[in-house]
PDB file of C-alpha atoms in Angstrom:
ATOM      1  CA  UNK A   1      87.556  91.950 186.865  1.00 89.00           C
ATOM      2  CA  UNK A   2      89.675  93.902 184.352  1.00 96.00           C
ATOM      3  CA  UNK A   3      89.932  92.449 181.223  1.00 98.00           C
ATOM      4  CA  UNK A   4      93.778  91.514 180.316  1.00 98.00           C
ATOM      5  CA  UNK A   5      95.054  91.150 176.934  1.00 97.00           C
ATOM      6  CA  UNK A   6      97.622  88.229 177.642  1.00 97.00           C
ATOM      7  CA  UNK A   7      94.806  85.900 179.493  1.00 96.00           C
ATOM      8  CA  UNK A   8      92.125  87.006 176.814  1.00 97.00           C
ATOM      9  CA  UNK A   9      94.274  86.145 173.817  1.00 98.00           C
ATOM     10  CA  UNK A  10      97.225  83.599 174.756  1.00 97.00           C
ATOM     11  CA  UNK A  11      97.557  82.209 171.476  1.00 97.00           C
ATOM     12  CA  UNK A  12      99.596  86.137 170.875  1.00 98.00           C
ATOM     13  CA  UNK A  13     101.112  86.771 174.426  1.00 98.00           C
ATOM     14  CA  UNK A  14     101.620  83.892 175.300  1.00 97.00           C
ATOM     15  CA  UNK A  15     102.685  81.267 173.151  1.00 97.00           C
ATOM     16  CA  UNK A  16     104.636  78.081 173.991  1.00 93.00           C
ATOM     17  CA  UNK A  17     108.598  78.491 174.183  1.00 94.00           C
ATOM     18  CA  UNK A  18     109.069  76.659 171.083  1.00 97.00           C
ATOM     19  CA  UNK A  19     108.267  77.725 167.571  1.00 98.00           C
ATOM     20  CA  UNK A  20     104.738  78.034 166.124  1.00 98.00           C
ATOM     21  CA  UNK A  21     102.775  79.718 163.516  1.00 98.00           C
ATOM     22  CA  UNK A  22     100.029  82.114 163.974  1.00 98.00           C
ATOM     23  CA  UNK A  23      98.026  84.654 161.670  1.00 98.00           C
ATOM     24  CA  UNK A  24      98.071  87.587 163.686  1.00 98.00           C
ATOM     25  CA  UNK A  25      95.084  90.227 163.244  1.00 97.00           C
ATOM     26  CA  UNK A  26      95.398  94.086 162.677  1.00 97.00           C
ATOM     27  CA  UNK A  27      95.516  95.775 165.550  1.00 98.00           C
ATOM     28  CA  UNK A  28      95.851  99.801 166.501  1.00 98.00           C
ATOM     29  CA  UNK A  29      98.758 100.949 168.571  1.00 98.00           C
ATOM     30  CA  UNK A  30     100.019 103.685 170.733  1.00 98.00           C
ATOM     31  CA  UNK A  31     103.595 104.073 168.831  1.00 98.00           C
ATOM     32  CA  UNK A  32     106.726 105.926 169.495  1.00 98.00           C
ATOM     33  CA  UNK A  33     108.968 105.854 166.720  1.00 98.00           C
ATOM     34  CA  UNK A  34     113.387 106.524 167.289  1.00 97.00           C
ATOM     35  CA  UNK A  35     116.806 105.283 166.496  1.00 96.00           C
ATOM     36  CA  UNK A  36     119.609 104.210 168.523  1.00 95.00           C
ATOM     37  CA  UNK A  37     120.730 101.845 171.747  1.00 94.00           C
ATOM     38  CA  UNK A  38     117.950 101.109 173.774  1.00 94.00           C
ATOM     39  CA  UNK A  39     119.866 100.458 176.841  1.00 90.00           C
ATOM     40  CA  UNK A  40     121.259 103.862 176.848  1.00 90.00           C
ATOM     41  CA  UNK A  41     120.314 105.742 180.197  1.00 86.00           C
ATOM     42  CA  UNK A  42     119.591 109.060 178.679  1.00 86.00           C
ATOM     43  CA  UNK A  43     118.266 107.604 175.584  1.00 90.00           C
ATOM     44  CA  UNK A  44     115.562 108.233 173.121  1.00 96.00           C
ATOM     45  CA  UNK A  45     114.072 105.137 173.756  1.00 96.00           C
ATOM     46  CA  UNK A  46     113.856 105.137 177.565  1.00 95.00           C
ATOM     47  CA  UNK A  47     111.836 108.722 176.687  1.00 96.00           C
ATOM     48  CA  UNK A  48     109.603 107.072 174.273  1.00 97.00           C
ATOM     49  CA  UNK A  49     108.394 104.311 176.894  1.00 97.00           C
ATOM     50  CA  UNK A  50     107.713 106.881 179.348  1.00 97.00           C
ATOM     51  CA  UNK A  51     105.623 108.768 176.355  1.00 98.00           C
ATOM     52  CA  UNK A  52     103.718 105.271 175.716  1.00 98.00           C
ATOM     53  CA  UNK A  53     102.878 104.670 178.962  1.00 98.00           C
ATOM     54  CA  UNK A  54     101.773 108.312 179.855  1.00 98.00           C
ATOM     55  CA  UNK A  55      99.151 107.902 177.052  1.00 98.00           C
ATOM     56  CA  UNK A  56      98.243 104.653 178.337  1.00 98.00           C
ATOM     57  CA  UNK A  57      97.213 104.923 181.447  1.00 98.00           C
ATOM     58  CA  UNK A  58      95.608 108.451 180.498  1.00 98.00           C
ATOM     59  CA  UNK A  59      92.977 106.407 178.320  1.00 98.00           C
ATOM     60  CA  UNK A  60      92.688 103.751 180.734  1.00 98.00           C
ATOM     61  CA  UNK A  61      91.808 106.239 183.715  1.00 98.00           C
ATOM     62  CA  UNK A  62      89.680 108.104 180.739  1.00 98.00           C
ATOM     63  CA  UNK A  63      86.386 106.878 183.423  1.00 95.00           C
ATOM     64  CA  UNK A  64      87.591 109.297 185.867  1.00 95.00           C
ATOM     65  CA  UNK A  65      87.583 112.325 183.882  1.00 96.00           C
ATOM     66  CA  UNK A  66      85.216 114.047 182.246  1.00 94.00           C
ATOM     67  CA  UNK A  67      85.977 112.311 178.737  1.00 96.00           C
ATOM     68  CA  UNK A  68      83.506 109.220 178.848  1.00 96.00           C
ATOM     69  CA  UNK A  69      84.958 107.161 175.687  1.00 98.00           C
ATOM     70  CA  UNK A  70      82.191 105.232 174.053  1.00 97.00           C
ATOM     71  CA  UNK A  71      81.884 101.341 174.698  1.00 98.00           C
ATOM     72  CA  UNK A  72      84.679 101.546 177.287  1.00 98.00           C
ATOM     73  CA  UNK A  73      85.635  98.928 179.475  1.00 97.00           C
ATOM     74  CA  UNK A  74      88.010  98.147 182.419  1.00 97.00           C
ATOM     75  CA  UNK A  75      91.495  96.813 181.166  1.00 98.00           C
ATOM     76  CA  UNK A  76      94.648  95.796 181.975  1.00 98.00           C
ATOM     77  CA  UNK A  77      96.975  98.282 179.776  1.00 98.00           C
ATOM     78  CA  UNK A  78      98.878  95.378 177.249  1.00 98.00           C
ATOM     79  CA  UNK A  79     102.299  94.678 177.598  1.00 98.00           C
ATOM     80  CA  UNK A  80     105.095  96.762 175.684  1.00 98.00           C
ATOM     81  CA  UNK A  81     106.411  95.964 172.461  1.00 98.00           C
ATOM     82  CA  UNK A  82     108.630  97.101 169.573  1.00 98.00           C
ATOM     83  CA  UNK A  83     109.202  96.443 166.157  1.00 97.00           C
ATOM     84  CA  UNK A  84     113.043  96.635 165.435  1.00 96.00           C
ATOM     85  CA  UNK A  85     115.095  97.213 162.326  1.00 94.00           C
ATOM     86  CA  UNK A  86     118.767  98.328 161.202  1.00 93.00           C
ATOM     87  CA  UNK A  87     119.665 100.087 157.955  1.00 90.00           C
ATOM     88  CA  UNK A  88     121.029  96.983 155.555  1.00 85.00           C
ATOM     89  CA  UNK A  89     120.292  94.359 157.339  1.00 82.00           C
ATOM     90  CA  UNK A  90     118.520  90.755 157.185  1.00 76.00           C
ATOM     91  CA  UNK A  91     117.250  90.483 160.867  1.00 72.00           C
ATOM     92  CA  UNK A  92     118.732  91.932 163.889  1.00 80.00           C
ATOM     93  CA  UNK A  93     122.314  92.434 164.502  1.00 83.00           C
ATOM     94  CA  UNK A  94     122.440  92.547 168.075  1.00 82.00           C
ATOM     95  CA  UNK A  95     126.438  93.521 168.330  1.00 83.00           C
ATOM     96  CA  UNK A  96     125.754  96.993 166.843  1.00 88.00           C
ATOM     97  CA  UNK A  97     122.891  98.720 168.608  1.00 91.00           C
ATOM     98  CA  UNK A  98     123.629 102.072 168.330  1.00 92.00           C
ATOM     99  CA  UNK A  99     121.798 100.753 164.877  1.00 93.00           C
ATOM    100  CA  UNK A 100     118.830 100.146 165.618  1.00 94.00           C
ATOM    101  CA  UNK A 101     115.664 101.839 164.169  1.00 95.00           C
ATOM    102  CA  UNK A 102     112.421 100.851 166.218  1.00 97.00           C
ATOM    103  CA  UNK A 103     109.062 101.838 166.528  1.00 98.00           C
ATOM    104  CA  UNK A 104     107.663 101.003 170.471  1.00 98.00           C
ATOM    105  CA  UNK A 105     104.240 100.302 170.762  1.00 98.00           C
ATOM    106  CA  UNK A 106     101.450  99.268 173.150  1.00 98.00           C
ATOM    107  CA  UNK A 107      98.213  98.163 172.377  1.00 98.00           C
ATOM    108  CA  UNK A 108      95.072 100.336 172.306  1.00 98.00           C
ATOM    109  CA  UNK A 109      91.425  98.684 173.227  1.00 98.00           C
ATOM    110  CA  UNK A 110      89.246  98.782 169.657  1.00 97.00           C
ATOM    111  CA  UNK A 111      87.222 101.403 171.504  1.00 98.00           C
ATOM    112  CA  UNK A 112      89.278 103.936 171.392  1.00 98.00           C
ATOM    113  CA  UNK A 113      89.077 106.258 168.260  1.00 98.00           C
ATOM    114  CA  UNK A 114      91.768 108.372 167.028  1.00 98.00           C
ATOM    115  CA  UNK A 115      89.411 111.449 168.235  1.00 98.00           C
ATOM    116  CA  UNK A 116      89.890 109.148 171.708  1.00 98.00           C
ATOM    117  CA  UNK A 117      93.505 109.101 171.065  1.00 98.00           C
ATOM    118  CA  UNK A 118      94.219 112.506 170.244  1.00 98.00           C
ATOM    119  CA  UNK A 119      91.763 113.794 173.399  1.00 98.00           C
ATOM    120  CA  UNK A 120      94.424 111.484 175.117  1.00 98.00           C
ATOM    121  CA  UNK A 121      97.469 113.202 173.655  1.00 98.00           C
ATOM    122  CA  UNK A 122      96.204 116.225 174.758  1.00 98.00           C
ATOM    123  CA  UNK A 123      95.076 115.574 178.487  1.00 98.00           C
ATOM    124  CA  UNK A 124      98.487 113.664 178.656  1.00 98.00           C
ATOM    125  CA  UNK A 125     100.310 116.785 178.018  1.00 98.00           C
ATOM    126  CA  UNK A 126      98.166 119.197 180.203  1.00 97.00           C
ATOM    127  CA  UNK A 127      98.914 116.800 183.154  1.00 96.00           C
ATOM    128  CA  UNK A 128     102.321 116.156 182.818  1.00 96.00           C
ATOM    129  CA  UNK A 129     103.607 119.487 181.335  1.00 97.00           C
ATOM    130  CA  UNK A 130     105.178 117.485 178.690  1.00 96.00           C
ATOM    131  CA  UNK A 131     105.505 117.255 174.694  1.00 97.00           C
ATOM    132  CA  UNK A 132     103.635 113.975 173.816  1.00 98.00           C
ATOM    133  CA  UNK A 133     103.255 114.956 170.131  1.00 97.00           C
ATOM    134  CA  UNK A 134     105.557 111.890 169.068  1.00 98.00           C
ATOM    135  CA  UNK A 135     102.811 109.767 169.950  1.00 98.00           C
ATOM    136  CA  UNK A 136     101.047 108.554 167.056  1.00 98.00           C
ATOM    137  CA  UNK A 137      97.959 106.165 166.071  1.00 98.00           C
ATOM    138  CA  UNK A 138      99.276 103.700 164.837  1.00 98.00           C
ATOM    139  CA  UNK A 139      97.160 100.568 162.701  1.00 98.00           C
ATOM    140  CA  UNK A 140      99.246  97.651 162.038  1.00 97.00           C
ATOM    141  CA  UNK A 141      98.153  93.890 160.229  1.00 97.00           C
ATOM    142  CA  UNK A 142     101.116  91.860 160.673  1.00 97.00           C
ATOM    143  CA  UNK A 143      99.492  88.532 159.110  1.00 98.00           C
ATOM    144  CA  UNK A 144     101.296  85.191 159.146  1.00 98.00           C
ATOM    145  CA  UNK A 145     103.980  84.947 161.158  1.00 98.00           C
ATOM    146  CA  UNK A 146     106.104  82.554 163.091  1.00 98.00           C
ATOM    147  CA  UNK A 147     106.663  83.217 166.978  1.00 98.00           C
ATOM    148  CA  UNK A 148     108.215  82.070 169.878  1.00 98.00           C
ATOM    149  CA  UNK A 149     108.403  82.646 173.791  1.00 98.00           C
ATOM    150  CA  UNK A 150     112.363  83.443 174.271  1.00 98.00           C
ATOM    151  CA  UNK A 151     113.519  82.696 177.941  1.00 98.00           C
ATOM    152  CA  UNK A 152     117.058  84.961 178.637  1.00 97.00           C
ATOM    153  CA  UNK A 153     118.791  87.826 177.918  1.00 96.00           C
ATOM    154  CA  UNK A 154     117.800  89.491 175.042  1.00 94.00           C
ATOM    155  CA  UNK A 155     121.317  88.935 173.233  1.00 92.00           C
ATOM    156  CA  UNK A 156     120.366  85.199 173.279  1.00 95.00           C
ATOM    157  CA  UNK A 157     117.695  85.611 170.912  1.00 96.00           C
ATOM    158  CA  UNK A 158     119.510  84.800 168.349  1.00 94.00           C
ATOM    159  CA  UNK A 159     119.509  80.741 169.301  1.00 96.00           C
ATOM    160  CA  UNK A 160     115.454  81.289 169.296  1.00 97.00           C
ATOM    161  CA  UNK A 161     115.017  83.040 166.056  1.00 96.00           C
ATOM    162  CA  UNK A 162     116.785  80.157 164.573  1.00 97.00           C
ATOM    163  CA  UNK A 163     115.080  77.530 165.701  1.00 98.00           C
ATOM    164  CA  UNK A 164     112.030  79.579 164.463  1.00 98.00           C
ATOM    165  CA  UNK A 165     113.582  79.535 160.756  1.00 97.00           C
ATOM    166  CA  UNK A 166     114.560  75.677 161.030  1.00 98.00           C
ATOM    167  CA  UNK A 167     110.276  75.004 161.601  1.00 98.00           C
ATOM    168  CA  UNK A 168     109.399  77.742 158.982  1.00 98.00           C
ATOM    169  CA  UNK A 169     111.844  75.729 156.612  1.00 97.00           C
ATOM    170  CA  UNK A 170     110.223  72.558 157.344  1.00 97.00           C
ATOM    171  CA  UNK A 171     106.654  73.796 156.737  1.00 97.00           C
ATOM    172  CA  UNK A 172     107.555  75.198 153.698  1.00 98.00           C
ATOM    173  CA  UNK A 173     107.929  79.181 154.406  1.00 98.00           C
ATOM    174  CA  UNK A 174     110.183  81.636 154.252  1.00 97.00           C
ATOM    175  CA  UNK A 175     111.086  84.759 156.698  1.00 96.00           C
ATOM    176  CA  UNK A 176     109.441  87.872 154.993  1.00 96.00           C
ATOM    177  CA  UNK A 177     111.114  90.521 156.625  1.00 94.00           C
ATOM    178  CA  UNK A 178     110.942  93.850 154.932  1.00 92.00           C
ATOM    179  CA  UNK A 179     110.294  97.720 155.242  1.00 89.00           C
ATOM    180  CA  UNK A 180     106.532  96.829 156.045  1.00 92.00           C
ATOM    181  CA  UNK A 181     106.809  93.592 158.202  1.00 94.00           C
ATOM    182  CA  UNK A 182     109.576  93.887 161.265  1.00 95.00           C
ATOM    183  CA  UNK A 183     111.180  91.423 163.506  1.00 96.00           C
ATOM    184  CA  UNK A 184     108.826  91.678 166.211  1.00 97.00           C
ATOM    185  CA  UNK A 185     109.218  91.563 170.208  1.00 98.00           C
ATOM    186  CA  UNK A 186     106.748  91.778 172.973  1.00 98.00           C
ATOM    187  CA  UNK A 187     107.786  91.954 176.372  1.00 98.00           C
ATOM    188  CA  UNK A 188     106.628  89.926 179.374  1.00 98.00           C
ATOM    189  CA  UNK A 189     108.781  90.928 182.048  1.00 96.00           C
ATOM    190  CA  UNK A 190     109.979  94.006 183.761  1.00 91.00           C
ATOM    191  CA  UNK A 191     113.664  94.363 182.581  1.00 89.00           C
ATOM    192  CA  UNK A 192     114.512  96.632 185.487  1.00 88.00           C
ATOM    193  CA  UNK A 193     113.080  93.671 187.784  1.00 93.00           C
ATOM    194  CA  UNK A 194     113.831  90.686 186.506  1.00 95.00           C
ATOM    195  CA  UNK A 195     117.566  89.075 185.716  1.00 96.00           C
ATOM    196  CA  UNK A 196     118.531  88.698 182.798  1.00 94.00           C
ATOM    197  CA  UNK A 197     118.299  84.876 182.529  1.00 96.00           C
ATOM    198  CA  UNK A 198     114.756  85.298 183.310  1.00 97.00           C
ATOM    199  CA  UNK A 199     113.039  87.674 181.137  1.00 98.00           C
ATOM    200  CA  UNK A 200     110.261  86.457 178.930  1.00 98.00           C
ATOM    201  CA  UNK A 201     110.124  88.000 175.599  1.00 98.00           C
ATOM    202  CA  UNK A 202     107.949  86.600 172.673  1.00 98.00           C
ATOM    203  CA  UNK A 203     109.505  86.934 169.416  1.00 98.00           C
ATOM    204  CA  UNK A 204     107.765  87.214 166.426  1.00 98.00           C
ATOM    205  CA  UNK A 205     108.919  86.765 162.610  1.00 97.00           C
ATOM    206  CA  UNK A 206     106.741  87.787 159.393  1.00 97.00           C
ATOM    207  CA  UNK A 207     106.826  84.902 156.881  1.00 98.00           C
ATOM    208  CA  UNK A 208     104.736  83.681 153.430  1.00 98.00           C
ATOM    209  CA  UNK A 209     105.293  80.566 151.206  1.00 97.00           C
ATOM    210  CA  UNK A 210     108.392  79.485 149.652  1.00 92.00           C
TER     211      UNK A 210
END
């Protein structure tokens, strides 16, 4: 049986929908970095997820070609993520998204090396006649954090990051967001698929001690 990411490691993909603190480990990342609305149809970041994904599943079908990655195993390709930010701000402002700056990720398996990677960038392009060269390697140790599973439309999120705040206040921490550590969102569900009031994102906040 493949070996998935959200079964293998709950305690980061899928955490209870109420607030909790985990220490999250460095961990490489396909990444895709761009600016602007993310629900735009024509938009940069609908391109980048089709770059992610291209790479993705190049690596993960890496067993049919002639590119035999050391210490590989079968996998279920992670779920996408982002990191999000906006110029001036504390947090997200989700009324002005033509703001946003974000960097879209999924995760790689440790075996792959960034000679892996970049044999990946390059197979990716061959096949699909396409410019993946905004795919990068990317290593990222986000530390302590506080997270929670958000049920709803992504504009709700707001009501769940502060009920995150209200337990880091409690216990003593404060959010830490800054150039380095970004509000944080994995996604569990297909947006395309799923309504609205039924997506499953888990939000994630960087914090330290007061």
């Amino acid at each position: 049986m493949a070996f998935d990411y959200k079964k293998e490691y709950k305690e980061f993909y899928l955490p209870e929908n109420k607030p909790g603190i985990v220490t999250v480990p460095g961990m490489n990342y396909i990444a895709v970095r761009g600016q602007g609305d993310p629900n735009r149809e024509d938009g940069e970041y609908k391109r980048a997820i089709g770059l992610l994904y291209g790479v993705a599943f190049t690596i993960k079908m890496s067993k049919k070609s002639e590119r035999q990655i050391d210490g590989y195993f079968d996998y279920v390709v992670p779920p996408l993520e982002g990191f999000w930010w906006q110029e001036g701000v504390t947090g997200v402002d989700y009324s002005n998204k033509e703001n946003f700056h974000w960097i879209s990720v999924i995760r790689l398996p440790d075996f792959v090396s960034k000679a892996d990677f970049d044999w990946a960038i390059g197979e990716a392009a061959r096949k699909k006649k396409t410019d993946f060269s905004k795919a990068e390697y990317l290593t990222y140790d986000e530390g302590l954090c506080v997270q929670c599973l958000h049920i709803g439309s992504y504009d709700d999120e707001p009501a769940t990051v502060a009920l995150m705040h209200e337990l880091i206040e409690r216990q003593g921490y404060v959010p830490d967001i800054t150039e380095q550590r970004m509000h944080h969102e994995i996604y569990l569900s297909d947006a395309r698929k799923v309504a609205p009031q039924k997506l499953k994102t888990v939000i994630r906040h960087p914090i330290r001690i007061k």
